[in-house]
PDB file of C-alpha atoms and ligand atoms in Angstrom:
ATOM      1  CA  UNK A 637       0.000   0.000   0.000  1.00  0.00           C
ATOM      2  CA  UNK A 638       1.240   3.487  -0.842  1.00  0.00           C
ATOM      3  CA  UNK A 639       2.769   5.356   2.084  1.00  0.00           C
ATOM      4  CA  UNK A 640       1.918   8.978   2.861  1.00  0.00           C
ATOM      5  CA  UNK A 641       5.222  10.809   2.995  1.00  0.00           C
ATOM      6  CA  UNK A 642       6.377  14.205   4.282  1.00  0.00           C
ATOM      7  CA  UNK A 643       9.847  15.475   3.381  1.00  0.00           C
ATOM      8  CA  UNK A 644      11.643  17.596   5.989  1.00  0.00           C
ATOM      9  CA  UNK A 645      13.637  20.177   4.033  1.00  0.00           C
ATOM     10  CA  UNK A 646      12.478  21.682   0.743  1.00  0.00           C
ATOM     11  CA  UNK A 647      15.884  22.344  -0.826  1.00  0.00           C
ATOM     12  CA  UNK A 648      17.369  20.756  -3.953  1.00  0.00           C
ATOM     13  CA  UNK A 649      18.014  17.574  -1.985  1.00  0.00           C
ATOM     14  CA  UNK A 650      14.342  17.562  -0.985  1.00  0.00           C
ATOM     15  CA  UNK A 651      13.356  17.796  -4.641  1.00  0.00           C
ATOM     16  CA  UNK A 652      15.405  14.704  -5.513  1.00  0.00           C
ATOM     17  CA  UNK A 653      13.789  12.823  -2.639  1.00  0.00           C
ATOM     18  CA  UNK A 654      10.359  13.960  -3.893  1.00  0.00           C
ATOM     19  CA  UNK A 655      11.227  12.259  -7.169  1.00  0.00           C
ATOM     20  CA  UNK A 656      12.063   9.031  -5.301  1.00  0.00           C
ATOM     21  CA  UNK A 657       8.760   9.128  -3.393  1.00  0.00           C
ATOM     22  CA  UNK A 658       6.785   9.518  -6.615  1.00  0.00           C
ATOM     23  CA  UNK A 659       8.831   6.946  -8.564  1.00  0.00           C
ATOM     24  CA  UNK A 660       8.204   4.512  -5.697  1.00  0.00           C
ATOM     25  CA  UNK A 661       4.439   4.950  -6.101  1.00  0.00           C
ATOM     26  CA  UNK A 662       4.062   6.601  -2.699  1.00  0.00           C
ATOM     27  CA  UNK A 663       1.954   9.631  -1.862  1.00  0.00           C
ATOM     28  CA  UNK A 664       3.857  12.895  -1.212  1.00  0.00           C
ATOM     29  CA  UNK A 665       1.821  15.046   1.195  1.00  0.00           C
ATOM     30  CA  UNK A 666       4.341  17.920   1.069  1.00  0.00           C
ATOM     31  CA  UNK A 667       7.300  19.465   2.882  1.00  0.00           C
ATOM     32  CA  UNK A 668       8.125  20.843   6.324  1.00  0.00           C
ATOM     33  CA  UNK A 669      10.749  23.599   6.223  1.00  0.00           C
ATOM     34  CA  UNK A 670      11.616  26.270   8.800  1.00  0.00           C
ATOM     35  CA  UNK A 671      12.902  28.573   6.039  1.00  0.00           C
ATOM     36  CA  UNK A 672       9.697  28.682   3.994  1.00  0.00           C
ATOM     37  CA  UNK A 673       6.184  29.926   4.551  1.00  0.00           C
ATOM     38  CA  UNK A 674       3.173  27.639   4.829  1.00  0.00           C
ATOM     39  CA  UNK A 675       1.370  28.035   1.513  1.00  0.00           C
ATOM     40  CA  UNK A 676       4.584  28.055  -0.534  1.00  0.00           C
ATOM     41  CA  UNK A 677       4.870  25.233  -3.017  1.00  0.00           C
ATOM     42  CA  UNK A 678       7.867  23.234  -4.216  1.00  0.00           C
ATOM     43  CA  UNK A 679       7.496  21.310  -7.478  1.00  0.00           C
ATOM     44  CA  UNK A 680       3.756  21.828  -7.052  1.00  0.00           C
ATOM     45  CA  UNK A 681       3.687  20.228  -3.575  1.00  0.00           C
ATOM     46  CA  UNK A 682       2.751  22.301  -0.516  1.00  0.00           C
ATOM     47  CA  UNK A 683       4.987  23.512   2.286  1.00  0.00           C
ATOM     48  CA  UNK A 684       2.798  22.281   5.143  1.00  0.00           C
ATOM     49  CA  UNK A 685       4.556  24.133   7.939  1.00  0.00           C
ATOM     50  CA  UNK A 686       7.664  24.102  10.079  1.00  0.00           C
ATOM     51  CA  UNK A 687       9.537  21.065  11.369  1.00  0.00           C
ATOM     52  CA  UNK A 688       7.845  21.439  14.775  1.00  0.00           C
ATOM     53  CA  UNK A 689       4.482  20.877  13.035  1.00  0.00           C
ATOM     54  CA  UNK A 690       5.292  17.219  12.385  1.00  0.00           C
ATOM     55  CA  UNK A 691       2.899  15.994  15.103  1.00  0.00           C
ATOM     56  CA  UNK A 692      -0.082  17.250  13.055  1.00  0.00           C
ATOM     57  CA  UNK A 693       0.531  14.406  10.611  1.00  0.00           C
ATOM     58  CA  UNK A 694       0.350  11.133  12.555  1.00  0.00           C
ATOM     59  CA  UNK A 695      -0.532   9.273   9.349  1.00  0.00           C
ATOM     60  CA  UNK A 696       2.712  10.259   7.638  1.00  0.00           C
ATOM     61  CA  UNK A 697       6.149   8.710   7.320  1.00  0.00           C
ATOM     62  CA  UNK A 698       8.955  11.285   7.357  1.00  0.00           C
ATOM     63  CA  UNK A 699      12.300  11.587   5.623  1.00  0.00           C
ATOM     64  CA  UNK A 700      14.917  14.244   6.366  1.00  0.00           C
ATOM     65  CA  UNK A 701      16.238  16.026   3.257  1.00  0.00           C
ATOM     66  CA  UNK A 702      19.000  18.085   4.836  1.00  0.00           C
ATOM     67  CA  UNK A 703      22.632  17.778   3.787  1.00  0.00           C
ATOM     68  CA  UNK A 704      24.187  18.672   7.145  1.00  0.00           C
ATOM     69  CA  UNK A 705      24.684  15.468   9.129  1.00  0.00           C
ATOM     70  CA  UNK A 706      24.588  17.383  12.414  1.00  0.00           C
ATOM     71  CA  UNK A 707      21.189  18.872  11.542  1.00  0.00           C
ATOM     72  CA  UNK A 708      19.891  15.517  10.287  1.00  0.00           C
ATOM     73  CA  UNK A 709      20.963  13.940  13.568  1.00  0.00           C
ATOM     74  CA  UNK A 710      19.380  16.706  15.661  1.00  0.00           C
ATOM     75  CA  UNK A 711      16.055  16.438  13.831  1.00  0.00           C
ATOM     76  CA  UNK A 712      16.092  12.638  13.914  1.00  0.00           C
ATOM     77  CA  UNK A 713      16.590  12.704  17.684  1.00  0.00           C
ATOM     78  CA  UNK A 714      14.017  15.476  18.251  1.00  0.00           C
ATOM     79  CA  UNK A 715      11.342  13.629  16.273  1.00  0.00           C
ATOM     80  CA  UNK A 716      12.058  10.355  18.043  1.00  0.00           C
ATOM     81  CA  UNK A 717       9.053   8.048  17.697  1.00  0.00           C
ATOM     82  CA  UNK A 718       7.859   9.118  14.239  1.00  0.00           C
ATOM     83  CA  UNK A 719       7.765   6.590  11.429  1.00  0.00           C
ATOM     84  CA  UNK A 720      10.776   7.131   9.151  1.00  0.00           C
ATOM     85  CA  UNK A 721      10.516   6.702   5.402  1.00  0.00           C
ATOM     86  CA  UNK A 722      13.466   4.905   3.829  1.00  0.00           C
ATOM     87  CA  UNK A 723      13.638   6.356   0.315  1.00  0.00           C
ATOM     88  CA  UNK A 724      15.091   3.884  -2.176  1.00  0.00           C
ATOM     89  CA  UNK A 725      14.881   4.839  -5.829  1.00  0.00           C
ATOM     90  CA  UNK A 726      13.454   1.939  -7.865  1.00  0.00           C
ATOM     91  CA  UNK A 727      16.452   2.227 -10.185  1.00  0.00           C
ATOM     92  CA  UNK A 728      19.040   1.965  -7.422  1.00  0.00           C
ATOM     93  CA  UNK A 729      20.757  -1.418  -7.547  1.00  0.00           C
ATOM     94  CA  UNK A 730      20.716  -2.980  -4.110  1.00  0.00           C
ATOM     95  CA  UNK A 731      21.850  -6.540  -3.563  1.00  0.00           C
ATOM     96  CA  UNK A 732      19.397  -8.875  -1.870  1.00  0.00           C
ATOM     97  CA  UNK A 733      22.305 -10.662  -0.215  1.00  0.00           C
ATOM     98  CA  UNK A 734      22.790  -9.647   3.391  1.00  0.00           C
ATOM     99  CA  UNK A 735      22.375  -5.901   2.880  1.00  0.00           C
ATOM    100  CA  UNK A 736      20.934  -3.813   5.718  1.00  0.00           C
ATOM    101  CA  UNK A 737      19.723  -0.245   5.223  1.00  0.00           C
ATOM    102  CA  UNK A 738      18.726   1.796   8.274  1.00  0.00           C
ATOM    103  CA  UNK A 739      15.478   3.709   8.709  1.00  0.00           C
ATOM    104  CA  UNK A 740      15.335   7.123   7.074  1.00  0.00           C
ATOM    105  CA  UNK A 741      18.232   6.456   4.707  1.00  0.00           C
ATOM    106  CA  UNK A 742      17.984   7.762   1.137  1.00  0.00           C
ATOM    107  CA  UNK A 743      19.354   5.802  -1.838  1.00  0.00           C
ATOM    108  CA  UNK A 744      19.230   7.729  -5.094  1.00  0.00           C
ATOM    109  CA  UNK A 745      18.971   6.626  -8.704  1.00  0.00           C
ATOM    110  CA  UNK A 746      21.811   4.496 -10.071  1.00  0.00           C
ATOM    111  CA  UNK A 747      23.424   4.022  -6.670  1.00  0.00           C
ATOM    112  CA  UNK A 748      24.859   0.517  -6.203  1.00  0.00           C
ATOM    113  CA  UNK A 749      24.964  -1.339  -2.873  1.00  0.00           C
ATOM    114  CA  UNK A 750      26.671  -4.716  -3.026  1.00  0.00           C
ATOM    115  CA  UNK A 751      26.336  -7.860  -0.840  1.00  0.00           C
ATOM    116  CA  UNK A 752      27.067  -7.681   2.860  1.00  0.00           C
ATOM    117  CA  UNK A 753      26.892  -3.874   3.091  1.00  0.00           C
ATOM    118  CA  UNK A 754      25.419  -2.437   6.310  1.00  0.00           C
ATOM    119  CA  UNK A 755      24.162   1.122   6.049  1.00  0.00           C
ATOM    120  CA  UNK A 756      23.094   3.042   9.138  1.00  0.00           C
ATOM    121  CA  UNK A 757      20.127   5.329   9.782  1.00  0.00           C
ATOM    122  CA  UNK A 758      19.521   8.636   7.969  1.00  0.00           C
ATOM    123  CA  UNK A 759      22.400   8.132   5.548  1.00  0.00           C
ATOM    124  CA  UNK A 760      22.462   9.512   2.000  1.00  0.00           C
ATOM    125  CA  UNK A 761      23.740   7.348  -0.844  1.00  0.00           C
ATOM    126  CA  UNK A 762      23.627   9.957  -3.556  1.00  0.00           C
ATOM    127  CA  UNK A 763      23.100   9.565  -7.295  1.00  0.00           C
ATOM    128  CA  UNK A 764      25.379   6.948  -8.888  1.00  0.00           C
ATOM    129  CA  UNK A 765      27.414   6.367  -5.742  1.00  0.00           C
ATOM    130  CA  UNK A 766      28.928   2.926  -5.174  1.00  0.00           C
ATOM    131  CA  UNK A 767      28.974   1.124  -1.815  1.00  0.00           C
ATOM    132  CA  UNK A 768      30.833  -2.114  -2.397  1.00  0.00           C
ATOM    133  CA  UNK A 769      30.555  -5.476  -0.664  1.00  0.00           C
ATOM    134  CA  UNK A 770      30.880  -5.686   3.125  1.00  0.00           C
ATOM    135  CA  UNK A 771      31.005  -1.919   3.740  1.00  0.00           C
ATOM    136  CA  UNK A 772      29.982  -0.590   7.160  1.00  0.00           C
ATOM    137  CA  UNK A 773      28.469   2.901   7.156  1.00  0.00           C
ATOM    138  CA  UNK A 774      27.457   4.373  10.505  1.00  0.00           C
ATOM    139  CA  UNK A 775      24.439   6.659  10.952  1.00  0.00           C
ATOM    140  CA  UNK A 776      24.213  10.006   9.076  1.00  0.00           C
ATOM    141  CA  UNK A 777      26.978   9.208   6.563  1.00  0.00           C
ATOM    142  CA  UNK A 778      26.653  10.908   3.162  1.00  0.00           C
ATOM    143  CA  UNK A 779      28.249   9.333   0.069  1.00  0.00           C
ATOM    144  CA  UNK A 780      27.996  12.107  -2.525  1.00  0.00           C
ATOM    145  CA  UNK A 781      27.176  11.925  -6.197  1.00  0.00           C
ATOM    146  CA  UNK A 782      29.461   9.462  -7.982  1.00  0.00           C
ATOM    147  CA  UNK A 783      31.653   8.720  -4.944  1.00  0.00           C
ATOM    148  CA  UNK A 784      32.936   5.160  -4.671  1.00  0.00           C
ATOM    149  CA  UNK A 785      33.687   3.049  -1.615  1.00  0.00           C
ATOM    150  CA  UNK A 786      35.613  -0.125  -2.492  1.00  0.00           C
ATOM    151  CA  UNK A 787      35.110  -3.457  -0.711  1.00  0.00           C
ATOM    152  CA  UNK A 788      35.186  -3.708   3.092  1.00  0.00           C
ATOM    153  CA  UNK A 789      35.365   0.036   3.715  1.00  0.00           C
ATOM    154  CA  UNK A 790      34.104   1.439   7.051  1.00  0.00           C
ATOM    155  CA  UNK A 791      32.861   4.990   7.459  1.00  0.00           C
ATOM    156  CA  UNK A 792      32.127   6.552  10.858  1.00  0.00           C
ATOM    157  CA  UNK A 793      29.049   8.519  11.849  1.00  0.00           C
ATOM    158  CA  UNK A 794      28.313  11.856  10.166  1.00  0.00           C
ATOM    159  CA  UNK A 795      31.233  11.606   7.736  1.00  0.00           C
ATOM    160  CA  UNK A 796      30.646  13.167   4.335  1.00  0.00           C
ATOM    161  CA  UNK A 797      32.419  11.599   1.339  1.00  0.00           C
ATOM    162  CA  UNK A 798      32.531  14.366  -1.313  1.00  0.00           C
ATOM    163  CA  UNK A 799      31.449  14.213  -4.905  1.00  0.00           C
ATOM    164  CA  UNK A 800      33.525  11.825  -7.012  1.00  0.00           C
ATOM    165  CA  UNK A 801      35.778  10.831  -4.095  1.00  0.00           C
ATOM    166  CA  UNK A 802      37.181   7.313  -3.826  1.00  0.00           C
ATOM    167  CA  UNK A 803      37.978   5.209  -0.759  1.00  0.00           C
ATOM    168  CA  UNK A 804      40.208   2.224  -1.455  1.00  0.00           C
ATOM    169  CA  UNK A 805      39.407  -1.279  -0.237  1.00  0.00           C
ATOM    170  CA  UNK A 806      39.733  -2.265   3.436  1.00  0.00           C
ATOM    171  CA  UNK A 807      40.178   1.380   4.529  1.00  0.00           C
ATOM    172  CA  UNK A 808      38.418   2.952   7.527  1.00  0.00           C
ATOM    173  CA  UNK A 809      37.401   6.612   7.639  1.00  0.00           C
ATOM    174  CA  UNK A 810      36.520   7.724  11.172  1.00  0.00           C
ATOM    175  CA  UNK A 811      33.486   9.730  12.289  1.00  0.00           C
ATOM    176  CA  UNK A 812      33.021  13.455  11.610  1.00  0.00           C
ATOM    177  CA  UNK A 813      35.211  13.800   8.518  1.00  0.00           C
ATOM    178  CA  UNK A 814      34.740  15.749   5.302  1.00  0.00           C
ATOM    179  CA  UNK A 815      36.478  14.025   2.394  1.00  0.00           C
ATOM    180  CA  UNK A 816      36.719  16.640  -0.373  1.00  0.00           C
ATOM    181  CA  UNK A 817      35.461  16.472  -3.925  1.00  0.00           C
ATOM    182  CA  UNK A 818      37.582  14.136  -6.065  1.00  0.00           C
ATOM    183  CA  UNK A 819      39.770  13.002  -3.152  1.00  0.00           C
ATOM    184  CA  UNK A 820      41.344   9.554  -2.942  1.00  0.00           C
ATOM    185  CA  UNK A 821      41.671   7.819   0.436  1.00  0.00           C
ATOM    186  CA  UNK A 822      44.152   4.945   0.453  1.00  0.00           C
ATOM    187  CA  UNK A 823      44.992   4.714   4.190  1.00  0.00           C
ATOM    188  CA  UNK A 824      42.920   4.885   7.346  1.00  0.00           C
ATOM    189  CA  UNK A 825      41.703   8.349   8.336  1.00  0.00           C
ATOM    190  CA  UNK A 826      41.853   8.330  12.124  1.00  0.00           C
ATOM    191  CA  UNK A 827      41.060  11.928  13.176  1.00  0.00           C
ATOM    192  CA  UNK A 828      37.989  14.054  12.450  1.00  0.00           C
ATOM    193  CA  UNK A 829      38.681  16.875   9.976  1.00  0.00           C
ATOM    194  CA  UNK A 830      38.630  17.985   6.354  1.00  0.00           C
ATOM    195  CA  UNK A 831      40.780  16.028   3.910  1.00  0.00           C
ATOM    196  CA  UNK A 832      41.453  16.772   0.227  1.00  0.00           C
ATOM    197  CA  UNK A 833      43.668  15.618  -2.606  1.00  0.00           C
ATOM    198  CA  UNK A 834      45.204  12.457  -4.061  1.00  0.00           C
ATOM    199  CA  UNK A 835      46.085  10.856  -1.725  1.00  0.00           C
ATOM    200  CA  UNK A 836      44.241  12.874   0.899  1.00  0.00           C
ATOM    201  CA  UNK A 837      45.919  15.314   3.255  1.00  0.00           C
ATOM    202  CA  UNK A 838      44.244  16.989   6.220  1.00  0.00           C
ATOM    203  CA  UNK A 839      43.605  20.721   5.669  1.00  0.00           C
ATOM    204  CA  UNK A 840      41.337  21.496   8.650  1.00  0.00           C
TER     205      UNK A 840
HETATM  206  C1  COA B1862      36.800  20.090   0.983  1.00  0.00           C
HETATM  207  C2  COA B1862      35.852  21.277   1.020  1.00  0.00           C
HETATM  208  C3  COA B1862      34.708  20.975   2.003  1.00  0.00           C
HETATM  209  C4  COA B1862      36.663  22.458   1.519  1.00  0.00           C
HETATM  210  O1  COA B1862      35.852  23.578   1.537  1.00  0.00           O
HETATM  211  P1  COA B1862      36.341  24.847   2.396  1.00  0.00           P
HETATM  212  O2  COA B1862      36.470  24.423   3.824  1.00  0.00           O
HETATM  213  O3  COA B1862      35.417  25.976   2.090  1.00  0.00           O
HETATM  214  O4  COA B1862      37.812  25.113   1.888  1.00  0.00           O
HETATM  215  P2  COA B1862      38.358  26.173   0.845  1.00  0.00           P
HETATM  216  O5  COA B1862      37.469  26.263  -0.352  1.00  0.00           O
HETATM  217  O6  COA B1862      38.671  27.408   1.624  1.00  0.00           O
HETATM  218  O7  COA B1862      39.723  25.497   0.379  1.00  0.00           O
HETATM  219  C5  COA B1862      40.864  25.415   1.199  1.00  0.00           C
HETATM  220  C6  COA B1862      42.023  24.951   0.314  1.00  0.00           C
HETATM  221  O8  COA B1862      41.789  23.586  -0.067  1.00  0.00           O
HETATM  222  C7  COA B1862      41.716  23.496  -1.510  1.00  0.00           C
HETATM  223  N1  COA B1862      40.633  22.546  -1.806  1.00  0.00           N
HETATM  224  C8  COA B1862      39.345  22.657  -1.431  1.00  0.00           C
HETATM  225  N2  COA B1862      38.649  21.596  -1.842  1.00  0.00           N
HETATM  226  C9  COA B1862      39.509  20.806  -2.499  1.00  0.00           C
HETATM  227  C10 COA B1862      39.362  19.559  -3.154  1.00  0.00           C
HETATM  228  N3  COA B1862      38.185  18.931  -3.187  1.00  0.00           N
HETATM  229  N4  COA B1862      40.446  19.014  -3.714  1.00  0.00           N
HETATM  230  C11 COA B1862      41.654  19.652  -3.672  1.00  0.00           C
HETATM  231  N5  COA B1862      41.851  20.836  -3.048  1.00  0.00           N
HETATM  232  C12 COA B1862      40.783  21.411  -2.486  1.00  0.00           C
HETATM  233  C13 COA B1862      41.405  24.880  -2.004  1.00  0.00           C
HETATM  234  O9  COA B1862      41.842  25.059  -3.320  1.00  0.00           O
HETATM  235  C14 COA B1862      42.153  25.733  -0.997  1.00  0.00           C
HETATM  236  O10 COA B1862      43.517  25.695  -1.336  1.00  0.00           O
HETATM  237  P3  COA B1862      44.453  26.995  -1.139  1.00  0.00           P
HETATM  238  O11 COA B1862      44.461  27.276   0.350  1.00  0.00           O
HETATM  239  O12 COA B1862      45.775  26.538  -1.657  1.00  0.00           O
HETATM  240  O13 COA B1862      43.817  28.084  -1.928  1.00  0.00           O
HETATM  241  C15 COA B1862      35.213  21.573  -0.365  1.00  0.00           C
HETATM  242  O14 COA B1862      36.123  22.214  -1.251  1.00  0.00           O
HETATM  243  C16 COA B1862      34.705  20.330  -1.071  1.00  0.00           C
HETATM  244  O15 COA B1862      35.448  19.570  -1.720  1.00  0.00           O
HETATM  245  N6  COA B1862      33.376  20.101  -0.928  1.00  0.00           N
HETATM  246  C17 COA B1862      32.748  18.950  -1.481  1.00  0.00           C
HETATM  247  C18 COA B1862      31.382  19.336  -2.013  1.00  0.00           C
HETATM  248  C19 COA B1862      30.634  18.104  -2.459  1.00  0.00           C
HETATM  249  O16 COA B1862      31.157  17.026  -2.530  1.00  0.00           O
HETATM  250  N7  COA B1862      29.376  18.255  -2.725  1.00  0.00           N
HETATM  251  C20 COA B1862      28.614  17.081  -3.058  1.00  0.00           C
HETATM  252  C21 COA B1862      27.211  17.351  -3.307  1.00  0.00           C
HETATM  253  S1  COA B1862      26.404  15.826  -3.695  1.00  0.00           S
END
């Protein structure tokens, strides 16, 4: 049966999630967004109110469309007890073999998730990203557009792997890192921070 879905965050990321909801045959009720006015529309769907208005919609499942992992985490914890919508694009390629995907995670079109991968809650596997076999992604991880994680990679909570970045096989990236656009990670990243380049170096 079609689910009734509300997207929290009406930005560009929210628009892509709206596409997933519709492609999945579910029913998009609208958006909650603290930066917009009730009555605004996004892609023809209504802004229903602010995030704090979520309790008016007990029939809905919610998905958080906000890029910042810290904000996603805060909202996820504040709205504890709601039903989370796990948004998986019908043209994402997800193995049936021992894959786990946490509640509220978003998997966009052409993303690939291979056998044995465990993905946490409220993660983003962006368009055409690759999460290879036996990866471990903690909660709130974002794998950006076209980024690739080779086999048996682990990524800690809230870490953001930038667009087109690559993490080599068997490598661990700790929590709270930003791996820059186009970066290549070939050894363990053990301290939170911002890393760029080939191979990566810490800049912040
Ligand atoms: C890594 C990143 C977060 C740094 O942003 P920032 O903190 O604003 O840093 P700055 O732009 O001030 O750059 C600092 C230095 O790092 C360099 N740098 C920044 N990003 C870089 C990257 N991806 N690769 C190589 N060098 C980079 C800059 O050229 C600058 O060098 P300089 O001091 O010699 O001039 C950002 O550049 C980035 O790569 N973001 C990824 C965005 C993304 O993946 N979006 C995905 C959407 S799906």
